[in-house]
Amino acid sequence: MSGQSITDRITAAQHSVTGSAISKTVCKATTHEVMGPKKKHLDYLIQCTNEMNVNIPQLADTLFERTTNTSWVVVFKSLTTTHQLMVYGNERFIQYLASRNTLFNLSNFLDKSGLQGYDMSTFIRRYSRYLNEKAVSYRQVAFDFTKVKRGSDGLMRTMNTEKLLKTIPIIQNQMDVLLDFNVNANELTNGVINAAFMLLFKDAIRLFAAYNEGIINLLEKYFDMKKVQCKDGLDIYKKFLTRMTRISEFLKVAEQVGIDRGDIPDLSQAPSSLLDALEQHLASLEGKKVKESTAASRASTLSSAVSSLANTGISFTKVDEREKQAALEEEQTRLKTLKEQRLKDLQRNPATATTDSSPVSSMGGTINSAPAIDLFSIPSSTNSMSKAANDLLDLHPAFQQSLPHTTNNSWGGFTASPTPQQPQDSRGLNVDFDSVFGNNTNANNLDSSVTSSPNQSMTLNGQQPNRLVSNDLDSSLANLVGNLGMNNGTAKK
């Protein structure tokens, strides 16, 4: 934890005590160290957004709380962490941000602790405006422009005219706020702003690629539009030319700070004759006199413009593919490193491999192979009554041994005498319910109506006459009633 301030360590310790791993990781990703958020912390938070049991609002609120810090380093790193989760995290995160009424209220942020704080505060205000606009754009169109499908069958190329004329201005607003970051190469002096610039650079490439495909779709449909639509389309195209110039300057800054030239796309501008053809078409729809242009010349101008813009889109696609390939190679390298580390651990301590790989510990003894109890099985209907009676009458051996034998003495009280132990029978008893419940007219034969195993017969024959019979309900009740006859000292049957 070298380089962290005392405040960072105390805050991390507080979250460790409360048991909030997410809050602790957010704290570690947004420390006072003048460097970008560490990759291991970002990877953990990105993985948390993919877990369904993680509270996304709580995670976002924790990041918002870190932006209330007075240090420009903590605030800048909080914004960078939020941007990382918006781009690489689960879509639930940006959906939640888009559903909020307010996000980052940093339009008046100013760190007066030093000269660097004054300089970085300007970029913090611009950066927070872009993140707010990114969330607002998602709220308006319900998707992220940097993640849409591109190509001839992409979203922006297959959009109808009405929706296209409403969607392109949203991209233009987001692109304007991104380019308003307006940083020079000599101002990228620390790891915090460099991390933010790299995220903005990747967003700019993907956002402009979607913007470019929307313009291609617009040009292909321009000469079939109505007059009002042509007027809006012409205005959109003029703004596109202006933003192409600004994005070119932004990419030059990226090249100056050391970004590989292969990661920077080539921008091909449409011929200037296309703008004249668009203006003449609109003038003809308005009834103005313009010089006539043949359909063939207009088609050739349009095809050349579309082809040049398509080349720009291809260069953007190559940059994306190169980035994906680099990410795959990095992931493979990490997996290879983990495998090598695992093999070294196994060679050092082979016993842990057996313990870790087997769910049954070697010290646990044998595996219990007893069949599982079926809680939902239906008992047999023929034996249900006898089993219920046996469960009621069969007392636990320890309880039966502790049951005293009571006799009526001359004082009208009871005296206890020890009872012989009965052997425990592992087999069930078969009770004649006809005799027990009075279906047999001879009440004196109730004791003989109980059929049991030989061991149980010996036990019943050897017991005293006034003893409770555990398997004969009527006999037991009769004995109890006889023992309770205290008036004249004689037992009642």
Short mmCIF file of C-alpha atoms in Angstrom, two decimals:
data_model
loop_
_atom_site.label_atom_id
_atom_site.label_comp_id
_atom_site.label_asym_id
_atom_site.label_seq_id
_atom_site.Cartn_x
_atom_site.Cartn_y
_atom_site.Cartn_z
CA MET A 1 0.00 0.00 0.00
CA SER A 2 2.95 2.29 -0.60
CA GLY A 3 2.08 5.74 -1.85
CA GLN A 4 -1.38 5.79 -0.30
CA SER A 5 -2.26 8.45 2.23
CA ILE A 6 -3.25 7.84 5.83
CA THR A 7 -6.82 8.76 4.89
CA ASP A 8 -6.90 6.05 2.22
CA ARG A 9 -5.68 3.42 4.66
CA ILE A 10 -8.16 4.43 7.35
CA THR A 11 -11.05 4.40 4.87
CA ALA A 12 -10.04 0.97 3.55
CA ALA A 13 -9.79 -0.33 7.12
CA GLN A 14 -13.27 0.98 7.92
CA HIS A 15 -14.74 -0.84 4.94
CA SER A 16 -12.84 -3.98 5.96
CA VAL A 17 -14.45 -3.83 9.39
CA THR A 18 -17.93 -3.33 7.96
CA GLY A 19 -17.37 -6.21 5.52
CA SER A 20 -18.13 -4.22 2.35
CA ALA A 21 -15.71 -5.59 -0.25
CA ILE A 22 -17.09 -3.39 -3.04
CA SER A 23 -16.72 -0.19 -1.04
CA LYS A 24 -13.20 -1.21 -0.05
CA THR A 25 -12.27 -1.86 -3.69
CA VAL A 26 -13.74 1.49 -4.79
CA CYS A 27 -11.69 3.16 -2.09
CA LYS A 28 -8.52 1.44 -3.28
CA ALA A 29 -9.24 2.31 -6.92
CA THR A 30 -9.67 5.99 -6.04
CA THR A 31 -6.76 6.64 -3.69
CA HIS A 32 -4.68 9.82 -3.49
CA GLU A 33 -1.88 8.25 -5.53
CA VAL A 34 -1.20 10.27 -8.68
CA MET A 35 -1.67 7.35 -11.04
CA GLY A 36 -4.56 5.70 -12.86
CA PRO A 37 -6.81 3.16 -11.08
CA LYS A 38 -5.12 -0.23 -10.80
CA LYS A 39 -6.26 -2.89 -13.21
CA LYS A 40 -6.94 -5.51 -10.53
CA HIS A 41 -9.38 -3.18 -8.81
CA LEU A 42 -11.11 -2.28 -12.07
CA ASP A 43 -11.39 -5.95 -13.05
CA TYR A 44 -12.97 -6.77 -9.70
CA LEU A 45 -15.56 -3.99 -10.02
CA ILE A 46 -16.33 -4.97 -13.61
CA GLN A 47 -16.91 -8.54 -12.48
CA CYS A 48 -19.18 -7.27 -9.72
CA THR A 49 -21.45 -5.61 -12.29
CA ASN A 50 -21.96 -9.05 -13.87
CA GLU A 51 -23.04 -10.64 -10.59
CA MET A 52 -26.80 -10.64 -10.04
CA ASN A 53 -26.50 -10.43 -6.25
CA VAL A 54 -24.51 -7.17 -6.39
CA ASN A 55 -26.40 -3.97 -5.63
CA ILE A 56 -25.68 -1.73 -8.64
CA PRO A 57 -27.20 1.42 -7.06
CA GLN A 58 -24.99 0.96 -4.02
CA LEU A 59 -21.91 0.61 -6.22
CA ALA A 60 -22.82 3.75 -8.18
CA ASP A 61 -23.58 5.70 -5.02
CA THR A 62 -20.20 4.75 -3.60
CA LEU A 63 -18.51 6.20 -6.68
CA PHE A 64 -20.65 9.35 -6.47
CA GLU A 65 -19.65 9.73 -2.84
CA ARG A 66 -15.97 9.61 -3.79
CA THR A 67 -16.50 12.50 -6.23
CA THR A 68 -17.41 14.74 -3.28
CA ASN A 69 -13.80 14.60 -2.11
CA THR A 70 -11.81 17.83 -2.17
CA SER A 71 -8.76 16.23 -3.80
CA TRP A 72 -8.64 16.40 -7.59
CA VAL A 73 -6.85 13.02 -7.68
CA VAL A 74 -9.68 11.17 -5.91
CA VAL A 75 -12.38 12.88 -7.99
CA PHE A 76 -10.59 12.30 -11.30
CA LYS A 77 -9.99 8.64 -10.51
CA SER A 78 -13.62 8.21 -9.47
CA LEU A 79 -14.74 9.56 -12.84
CA THR A 80 -12.28 7.29 -14.63
CA THR A 81 -13.51 4.24 -12.69
CA THR A 82 -17.12 5.12 -13.52
CA HIS A 83 -16.21 5.46 -17.20
CA GLN A 84 -14.54 2.05 -17.14
CA LEU A 85 -17.68 0.44 -15.72
CA MET A 86 -19.87 2.20 -18.28
CA VAL A 87 -17.75 0.88 -21.16
CA TYR A 88 -16.64 -2.58 -19.99
CA GLY A 89 -19.13 -3.40 -17.23
CA ASN A 90 -22.53 -4.98 -17.47
CA GLU A 91 -25.19 -2.92 -19.20
CA ARG A 92 -27.14 -2.78 -15.94
CA PHE A 93 -24.66 -0.18 -14.67
CA ILE A 94 -25.18 2.35 -17.46
CA GLN A 95 -28.91 1.64 -17.36
CA TYR A 96 -28.99 2.68 -13.74
CA LEU A 97 -26.98 5.84 -14.47
CA ALA A 98 -29.38 6.70 -17.28
CA SER A 99 -32.36 6.28 -14.95
CA ARG A 100 -31.04 8.83 -12.44
CA ASN A 101 -32.15 12.43 -12.59
CA THR A 102 -28.75 13.79 -11.63
CA LEU A 103 -25.29 12.29 -11.97
CA PHE A 104 -22.10 14.26 -11.45
CA ASN A 105 -22.57 17.81 -10.22
CA LEU A 106 -19.01 19.00 -10.70
CA SER A 107 -19.56 22.11 -12.82
CA ASN A 108 -18.07 24.27 -10.03
CA PHE A 109 -15.36 21.90 -8.83
CA LEU A 110 -12.04 23.55 -7.99
CA ASP A 111 -9.09 22.16 -6.07
CA LYS A 112 -7.15 25.06 -4.56
CA SER A 113 -4.50 22.93 -2.90
CA GLY A 114 -1.90 23.63 -5.56
CA LEU A 115 -1.16 24.74 -9.08
CA GLN A 116 -1.74 21.26 -10.48
CA GLY A 117 -5.10 21.17 -8.74
CA TYR A 118 -6.17 24.32 -10.61
CA ASP A 119 -5.16 22.83 -13.96
CA MET A 120 -6.75 19.41 -13.41
CA SER A 121 -9.99 20.90 -12.09
CA THR A 122 -10.74 22.24 -15.56
CA PHE A 123 -10.51 18.79 -17.11
CA ILE A 124 -12.54 17.26 -14.27
CA ARG A 125 -15.42 19.61 -15.06
CA ARG A 126 -15.24 18.74 -18.78
CA TYR A 127 -14.90 15.02 -18.13
CA SER A 128 -17.93 14.93 -15.82
CA ARG A 129 -19.99 16.73 -18.48
CA TYR A 130 -19.13 14.03 -21.00
CA LEU A 131 -20.09 11.20 -18.65
CA ASN A 132 -23.39 12.94 -17.93
CA GLU A 133 -24.04 13.34 -21.66
CA LYS A 134 -23.16 9.70 -22.29
CA ALA A 135 -25.80 8.61 -19.76
CA VAL A 136 -28.37 11.03 -21.22
CA SER A 137 -27.76 9.68 -24.72
CA TYR A 138 -28.40 6.17 -23.48
CA ARG A 139 -31.62 7.35 -21.87
CA GLN A 140 -32.81 8.86 -25.16
CA VAL A 141 -32.08 5.96 -27.52
CA ALA A 142 -31.85 2.99 -25.07
CA PHE A 143 -28.46 1.82 -26.38
CA ASP A 144 -24.82 2.85 -26.28
CA PHE A 145 -23.51 4.25 -29.57
CA THR A 146 -20.04 2.87 -28.85
CA LYS A 147 -21.39 -0.70 -28.68
CA VAL A 148 -23.80 -0.85 -31.61
CA LYS A 149 -23.34 -3.29 -34.44
CA ARG A 150 -21.57 -1.78 -37.43
CA GLY A 151 -21.32 -2.71 -41.08
CA SER A 152 -23.73 -2.87 -43.99
CA ASP A 153 -26.31 -4.58 -41.76
CA GLY A 154 -25.52 -2.47 -38.70
CA LEU A 155 -27.98 -0.46 -36.68
CA MET A 156 -27.19 2.95 -38.14
CA ARG A 157 -27.13 1.67 -41.73
CA THR A 158 -30.55 0.01 -41.52
CA MET A 159 -32.39 2.76 -39.63
CA ASN A 160 -35.39 4.38 -41.33
CA THR A 161 -35.41 8.04 -42.31
CA GLU A 162 -37.54 9.46 -39.49
CA LYS A 163 -35.60 7.71 -36.75
CA LEU A 164 -32.29 8.49 -38.41
CA LEU A 165 -32.96 12.23 -38.45
CA LYS A 166 -33.70 12.09 -34.71
CA THR A 167 -30.79 9.85 -33.76
CA ILE A 168 -27.89 11.57 -35.54
CA PRO A 169 -28.27 14.85 -33.56
CA ILE A 170 -27.92 12.84 -30.33
CA ILE A 171 -24.61 11.44 -31.58
CA GLN A 172 -23.54 14.94 -32.56
CA ASN A 173 -24.21 16.28 -29.06
CA GLN A 174 -22.25 13.48 -27.42
CA MET A 175 -19.40 13.97 -29.88
CA ASP A 176 -19.33 17.72 -29.20
CA VAL A 177 -19.06 17.22 -25.43
CA LEU A 178 -16.29 14.64 -25.91
CA LEU A 179 -14.27 16.95 -28.15
CA ASP A 180 -14.76 19.77 -25.66
CA PHE A 181 -12.28 17.96 -23.39
CA ASN A 182 -9.78 19.81 -25.58
CA VAL A 183 -6.52 18.62 -24.10
CA ASN A 184 -3.08 19.21 -25.58
CA ALA A 185 -0.19 16.78 -25.57
CA ASN A 186 1.82 18.91 -23.12
CA GLU A 187 -1.07 18.85 -20.63
CA LEU A 188 -1.07 15.05 -20.31
CA THR A 189 1.47 15.15 -17.50
CA ASN A 190 0.30 12.46 -15.05
CA GLY A 191 -1.17 8.99 -15.01
CA VAL A 192 -4.61 10.10 -13.88
CA ILE A 193 -5.42 12.32 -16.86
CA ASN A 194 -3.67 9.87 -19.20
CA ALA A 195 -6.04 7.10 -18.12
CA ALA A 196 -9.04 9.36 -18.74
CA PHE A 197 -7.68 10.40 -22.15
CA MET A 198 -7.27 6.79 -23.27
CA LEU A 199 -10.91 6.06 -22.43
CA LEU A 200 -12.01 9.19 -24.29
CA PHE A 201 -9.86 8.21 -27.27
CA LYS A 202 -11.52 4.80 -27.54
CA ASP A 203 -14.97 6.33 -27.14
CA ALA A 204 -14.20 8.91 -29.82
CA ILE A 205 -13.23 6.23 -32.34
CA ARG A 206 -16.31 4.09 -31.75
CA LEU A 207 -18.66 7.04 -31.52
CA PHE A 208 -17.41 8.56 -34.74
CA ALA A 209 -17.68 5.20 -36.48
CA ALA A 210 -21.41 5.08 -35.61
CA TYR A 211 -21.71 8.73 -36.65
CA ASN A 212 -20.04 7.98 -39.97
CA GLU A 213 -22.39 5.09 -40.75
CA GLY A 214 -25.39 7.24 -39.92
CA ILE A 215 -24.19 9.85 -42.45
CA ILE A 216 -23.74 7.14 -45.11
CA ASN A 217 -27.32 6.03 -44.55
CA LEU A 218 -28.48 9.65 -44.71
CA LEU A 219 -26.75 10.30 -48.02
CA GLU A 220 -28.16 7.16 -49.57
CA LYS A 221 -31.68 8.30 -48.70
CA TYR A 222 -31.24 12.05 -49.23
CA PHE A 223 -32.48 12.32 -52.81
CA ASP A 224 -35.66 10.41 -51.90
CA MET A 225 -36.55 12.59 -48.91
CA LYS A 226 -39.19 15.27 -48.60
CA LYS A 227 -38.28 18.92 -48.58
CA VAL A 228 -38.31 19.31 -44.80
CA GLN A 229 -36.29 16.14 -44.36
CA CYS A 230 -33.78 17.27 -46.98
CA LYS A 231 -33.32 20.55 -45.14
CA ASP A 232 -32.60 18.74 -41.84
CA GLY A 233 -30.36 16.26 -43.62
CA LEU A 234 -28.30 19.00 -45.24
CA ASP A 235 -27.81 20.73 -41.90
CA ILE A 236 -26.69 17.42 -40.34
CA TYR A 237 -24.17 16.85 -43.12
CA LYS A 238 -22.65 20.32 -42.73
CA LYS A 239 -22.16 19.72 -39.01
CA PHE A 240 -20.60 16.37 -39.81
CA LEU A 241 -17.91 18.05 -41.92
CA THR A 242 -17.09 20.39 -39.03
CA ARG A 243 -16.80 17.54 -36.54
CA MET A 244 -14.60 15.58 -38.91
CA THR A 245 -12.07 18.39 -38.72
CA ARG A 246 -12.22 18.43 -34.92
CA ILE A 247 -11.85 14.67 -34.62
CA SER A 248 -8.78 14.84 -36.86
CA GLU A 249 -7.16 17.28 -34.41
CA PHE A 250 -8.08 15.01 -31.50
CA LEU A 251 -6.42 12.05 -33.20
CA LYS A 252 -3.26 14.11 -33.79
CA VAL A 253 -3.00 14.67 -30.04
CA ALA A 254 -3.35 10.93 -29.50
CA GLU A 255 -0.53 10.31 -31.94
CA GLN A 256 1.69 12.86 -30.19
CA VAL A 257 1.32 11.24 -26.76
CA GLY A 258 2.59 7.91 -28.02
CA ILE A 259 -0.45 5.94 -29.19
CA ASP A 260 0.50 3.51 -31.94
CA ARG A 261 -0.16 4.81 -35.42
CA GLY A 262 -1.86 1.54 -36.30
CA ASP A 263 -4.44 2.19 -33.59
CA ILE A 264 -5.44 5.52 -35.14
CA PRO A 265 -7.92 5.26 -38.04
CA ASP A 266 -7.56 7.15 -41.30
CA LEU A 267 -10.26 9.71 -42.04
CA SER A 268 -11.29 10.08 -45.68
CA GLN A 269 -13.32 13.16 -46.45
CA ALA A 270 -16.09 13.19 -49.00
CA PRO A 271 -15.56 15.31 -52.15
CA SER A 272 -16.67 18.91 -51.94
CA SER A 273 -18.85 18.42 -55.03
CA LEU A 274 -21.21 16.33 -52.88
CA LEU A 275 -22.18 19.36 -50.78
CA ASP A 276 -23.00 21.32 -53.93
CA ALA A 277 -25.18 18.49 -55.21
CA LEU A 278 -27.07 18.33 -51.91
CA GLU A 279 -27.67 22.07 -51.87
CA GLN A 280 -28.86 22.11 -55.48
CA HIS A 281 -31.30 19.28 -54.78
CA LEU A 282 -32.79 21.17 -51.84
CA ALA A 283 -33.03 24.36 -53.89
CA SER A 284 -34.86 22.52 -56.64
CA LEU A 285 -37.37 21.22 -54.10
CA GLU A 286 -37.93 24.76 -52.85
CA GLY A 287 -38.64 25.96 -56.41
CA LYS A 288 -35.47 27.96 -56.92
CA LYS A 289 -33.72 28.12 -60.23
CA VAL A 290 -30.57 26.06 -60.29
CA LYS A 291 -28.41 24.68 -63.00
CA GLU A 292 -29.61 21.33 -64.13
CA SER A 293 -27.60 18.26 -63.22
CA THR A 294 -28.10 14.91 -64.79
CA ALA A 295 -29.00 11.91 -62.69
CA ALA A 296 -25.83 10.16 -63.80
CA SER A 297 -23.54 12.92 -62.50
CA ARG A 298 -25.45 13.10 -59.26
CA ALA A 299 -25.24 9.33 -58.81
CA SER A 300 -21.50 9.31 -59.48
CA THR A 301 -20.92 12.08 -56.96
CA LEU A 302 -22.96 10.25 -54.37
CA SER A 303 -21.23 6.91 -54.95
CA SER A 304 -17.76 8.46 -54.63
CA ALA A 305 -18.74 10.17 -51.37
CA VAL A 306 -20.23 6.98 -49.96
CA SER A 307 -17.16 4.96 -50.93
CA SER A 308 -14.80 7.43 -49.22
CA LEU A 309 -16.87 7.38 -46.03
CA ALA A 310 -17.05 3.60 -46.22
CA ASN A 311 -13.25 3.46 -46.31
CA THR A 312 -13.22 5.49 -43.12
CA GLY A 313 -15.60 2.97 -41.56
CA ILE A 314 -13.34 0.10 -42.62
CA SER A 315 -10.36 1.73 -40.92
CA PHE A 316 -12.40 2.08 -37.72
CA THR A 317 -13.34 -1.60 -37.94
CA LYS A 318 -9.67 -2.59 -38.28
CA VAL A 319 -8.80 -0.62 -35.17
CA ASP A 320 -11.53 -2.44 -33.24
CA GLU A 321 -10.37 -5.83 -34.45
CA ARG A 322 -6.80 -5.00 -33.48
CA GLU A 323 -7.94 -4.00 -30.01
CA LYS A 324 -9.94 -7.20 -29.60
CA GLN A 325 -6.96 -9.27 -30.69
CA ALA A 326 -4.75 -7.50 -28.18
CA ALA A 327 -7.27 -8.14 -25.43
CA LEU A 328 -7.42 -11.85 -26.33
CA GLU A 329 -3.64 -12.14 -26.32
CA GLU A 330 -3.48 -10.43 -22.93
CA GLU A 331 -6.07 -12.81 -21.53
CA GLN A 332 -4.20 -15.83 -22.89
CA THR A 333 -1.00 -14.56 -21.31
CA ARG A 334 -2.72 -14.22 -17.96
CA LEU A 335 -4.14 -17.74 -18.18
CA LYS A 336 -0.73 -19.14 -19.06
CA THR A 337 0.81 -17.37 -16.09
CA LEU A 338 -1.85 -18.76 -13.76
CA LYS A 339 -1.31 -22.29 -15.07
CA GLU A 340 2.44 -22.04 -14.56
CA GLN A 341 1.94 -20.75 -11.04
CA ARG A 342 -0.46 -23.60 -10.32
CA LEU A 343 1.98 -26.20 -11.56
CA LYS A 344 4.71 -24.75 -9.36
CA ASP A 345 2.41 -24.92 -6.34
CA LEU A 346 1.58 -28.56 -7.10
CA GLN A 347 5.25 -29.47 -7.37
CA ARG A 348 6.03 -27.83 -4.05
CA ASN A 349 3.15 -29.37 -2.11
CA PRO A 350 1.50 -32.35 -3.86
CA ALA A 351 -0.73 -33.09 -0.84
CA THR A 352 -2.71 -29.90 -1.34
CA ALA A 353 -3.59 -30.98 -4.87
CA THR A 354 -5.33 -34.10 -3.59
CA THR A 355 -7.12 -32.18 -0.90
CA ASP A 356 -8.19 -29.40 -3.23
CA SER A 357 -9.21 -31.62 -6.11
CA SER A 358 -11.27 -34.08 -4.06
CA PRO A 359 -14.40 -32.89 -2.31
CA VAL A 360 -13.94 -35.65 0.30
CA SER A 361 -11.04 -35.08 2.64
CA SER A 362 -8.62 -37.92 3.23
CA MET A 363 -9.04 -37.45 6.98
CA GLY A 364 -12.78 -37.73 6.81
CA GLY A 365 -12.90 -41.54 6.87
CA THR A 366 -15.28 -43.59 4.81
CA ILE A 367 -18.10 -42.16 2.76
CA ASN A 368 -21.57 -42.69 4.15
CA SER A 369 -23.40 -44.77 1.57
CA ALA A 370 -26.71 -44.97 3.42
CA PRO A 371 -29.68 -44.32 1.17
CA ALA A 372 -31.19 -40.89 1.37
CA ILE A 373 -34.51 -40.45 3.08
CA ASP A 374 -37.33 -39.64 0.73
CA LEU A 375 -39.29 -36.90 2.49
CA PHE A 376 -42.04 -36.95 -0.12
CA SER A 377 -42.74 -40.70 -0.21
CA ILE A 378 -46.30 -41.87 0.61
CA PRO A 379 -46.46 -44.58 3.31
CA SER A 380 -48.38 -47.79 2.73
CA SER A 381 -52.06 -47.50 3.62
CA THR A 382 -52.33 -51.04 5.09
CA ASN A 383 -49.69 -50.48 7.76
CA SER A 384 -50.33 -46.81 8.48
CA MET A 385 -52.67 -47.44 11.41
CA SER A 386 -50.42 -50.04 13.04
CA LYS A 387 -47.35 -47.82 12.57
CA ALA A 388 -49.16 -44.88 14.14
CA ALA A 389 -50.18 -47.01 17.15
CA ASN A 390 -46.68 -48.40 17.53
CA ASP A 391 -45.16 -44.93 17.36
CA LEU A 392 -47.53 -43.79 20.07
CA LEU A 393 -47.03 -46.77 22.35
CA ASP A 394 -43.38 -47.66 21.81
CA LEU A 395 -41.51 -45.64 24.36
CA HIS A 396 -37.77 -45.06 24.25
CA PRO A 397 -35.90 -47.73 26.28
CA ALA A 398 -34.42 -45.16 28.59
CA PHE A 399 -37.85 -43.68 29.21
CA GLN A 400 -39.38 -47.12 29.82
CA GLN A 401 -36.70 -48.02 32.34
CA SER A 402 -37.24 -44.81 34.25
CA LEU A 403 -41.05 -45.42 34.49
CA PRO A 404 -41.70 -46.51 38.11
CA HIS A 405 -44.07 -49.33 39.18
CA THR A 406 -46.69 -47.89 41.48
CA THR A 407 -48.80 -49.80 43.99
CA ASN A 408 -51.57 -48.67 46.26
CA ASN A 409 -50.50 -48.74 49.92
CA SER A 410 -52.59 -48.60 53.07
CA TRP A 411 -52.21 -44.81 53.31
CA GLY A 412 -53.96 -44.25 50.01
CA GLY A 413 -50.70 -43.21 48.36
CA PHE A 414 -48.30 -44.72 45.87
CA THR A 415 -44.97 -46.43 46.37
CA ALA A 416 -42.46 -46.95 43.60
CA SER A 417 -40.62 -50.19 42.98
CA PRO A 418 -37.93 -50.88 40.37
CA THR A 419 -39.01 -52.51 37.18
CA PRO A 420 -37.09 -55.07 35.22
CA GLN A 421 -35.48 -53.96 31.98
CA GLN A 422 -37.18 -54.95 28.78
CA PRO A 423 -35.08 -56.02 25.82
CA GLN A 424 -35.33 -53.61 22.92
CA ASP A 425 -36.92 -55.17 19.88
CA SER A 426 -35.79 -54.06 16.48
CA ARG A 427 -38.87 -55.42 14.76
CA GLY A 428 -42.32 -53.80 14.64
CA LEU A 429 -45.34 -55.10 16.60
CA ASN A 430 -48.57 -56.36 15.03
CA VAL A 431 -51.51 -55.24 17.14
CA ASP A 432 -54.98 -56.78 16.87
CA PHE A 433 -57.09 -53.63 16.64
CA ASP A 434 -60.33 -55.62 16.78
CA SER A 435 -59.57 -56.60 20.36
CA VAL A 436 -58.09 -53.24 21.33
CA PHE A 437 -61.03 -51.14 20.14
CA GLY A 438 -63.76 -53.40 21.45
CA ASN A 439 -64.78 -55.40 18.40
CA ASN A 440 -64.13 -58.64 20.41
CA THR A 441 -66.83 -59.21 23.04
CA ASN A 442 -64.51 -61.03 25.45
CA ALA A 443 -62.79 -58.17 27.26
CA ASN A 444 -60.71 -60.55 29.35
CA ASN A 445 -58.83 -61.75 26.27
CA LEU A 446 -57.40 -58.31 25.41
CA ASP A 447 -53.93 -59.23 26.64
CA SER A 448 -53.87 -62.41 24.58
CA SER A 449 -54.99 -60.59 21.40
CA VAL A 450 -51.58 -58.95 20.97
CA THR A 451 -49.35 -60.99 18.69
CA SER A 452 -45.68 -60.19 18.78
CA SER A 453 -42.28 -61.73 18.40
CA PRO A 454 -41.01 -64.36 20.89
CA ASN A 455 -38.86 -61.83 22.68
CA GLN A 456 -41.82 -59.53 23.18
CA SER A 457 -43.97 -62.48 24.45
CA MET A 458 -41.40 -63.29 27.07
CA THR A 459 -41.32 -59.67 28.13
CA LEU A 460 -45.08 -59.36 28.42
CA ASN A 461 -45.44 -62.69 30.28
CA GLY A 462 -42.74 -61.85 32.76
CA GLN A 463 -44.04 -58.39 33.74
CA GLN A 464 -46.06 -57.65 36.85
CA PRO A 465 -49.88 -57.44 36.60
CA ASN A 466 -50.12 -53.71 37.35
CA ARG A 467 -47.32 -52.65 35.01
CA LEU A 468 -47.97 -50.42 32.01
CA VAL A 469 -47.98 -52.37 28.74
CA SER A 470 -46.29 -50.36 26.07
CA ASN A 471 -48.10 -51.99 23.14
CA ASP A 472 -51.61 -52.51 24.60
CA LEU A 473 -53.54 -49.26 24.93
CA ASP A 474 -56.67 -50.66 26.58
CA SER A 475 -54.77 -52.77 29.14
CA SER A 476 -52.55 -49.85 30.07
CA LEU A 477 -55.55 -47.57 30.60
CA ALA A 478 -57.26 -50.25 32.68
CA ASN A 479 -54.21 -50.59 34.93
CA LEU A 480 -53.99 -46.84 35.38
CA VAL A 481 -57.63 -46.58 36.34
CA GLY A 482 -57.15 -49.39 38.83
CA ASN A 483 -54.16 -47.68 40.39
CA LEU A 484 -56.12 -44.44 40.78
CA GLY A 485 -58.84 -46.12 42.91
CA MET A 486 -57.94 -44.48 46.26
CA ASN A 487 -61.40 -44.32 47.96
CA ASN A 488 -61.75 -47.87 49.22
CA GLY A 489 -58.27 -49.11 48.37
CA THR A 490 -59.51 -51.54 45.72
CA ALA A 491 -58.63 -51.41 42.09
CA LYS A 492 -61.37 -50.78 39.60
CA LYS A 493 -61.57 -52.63 36.33
#
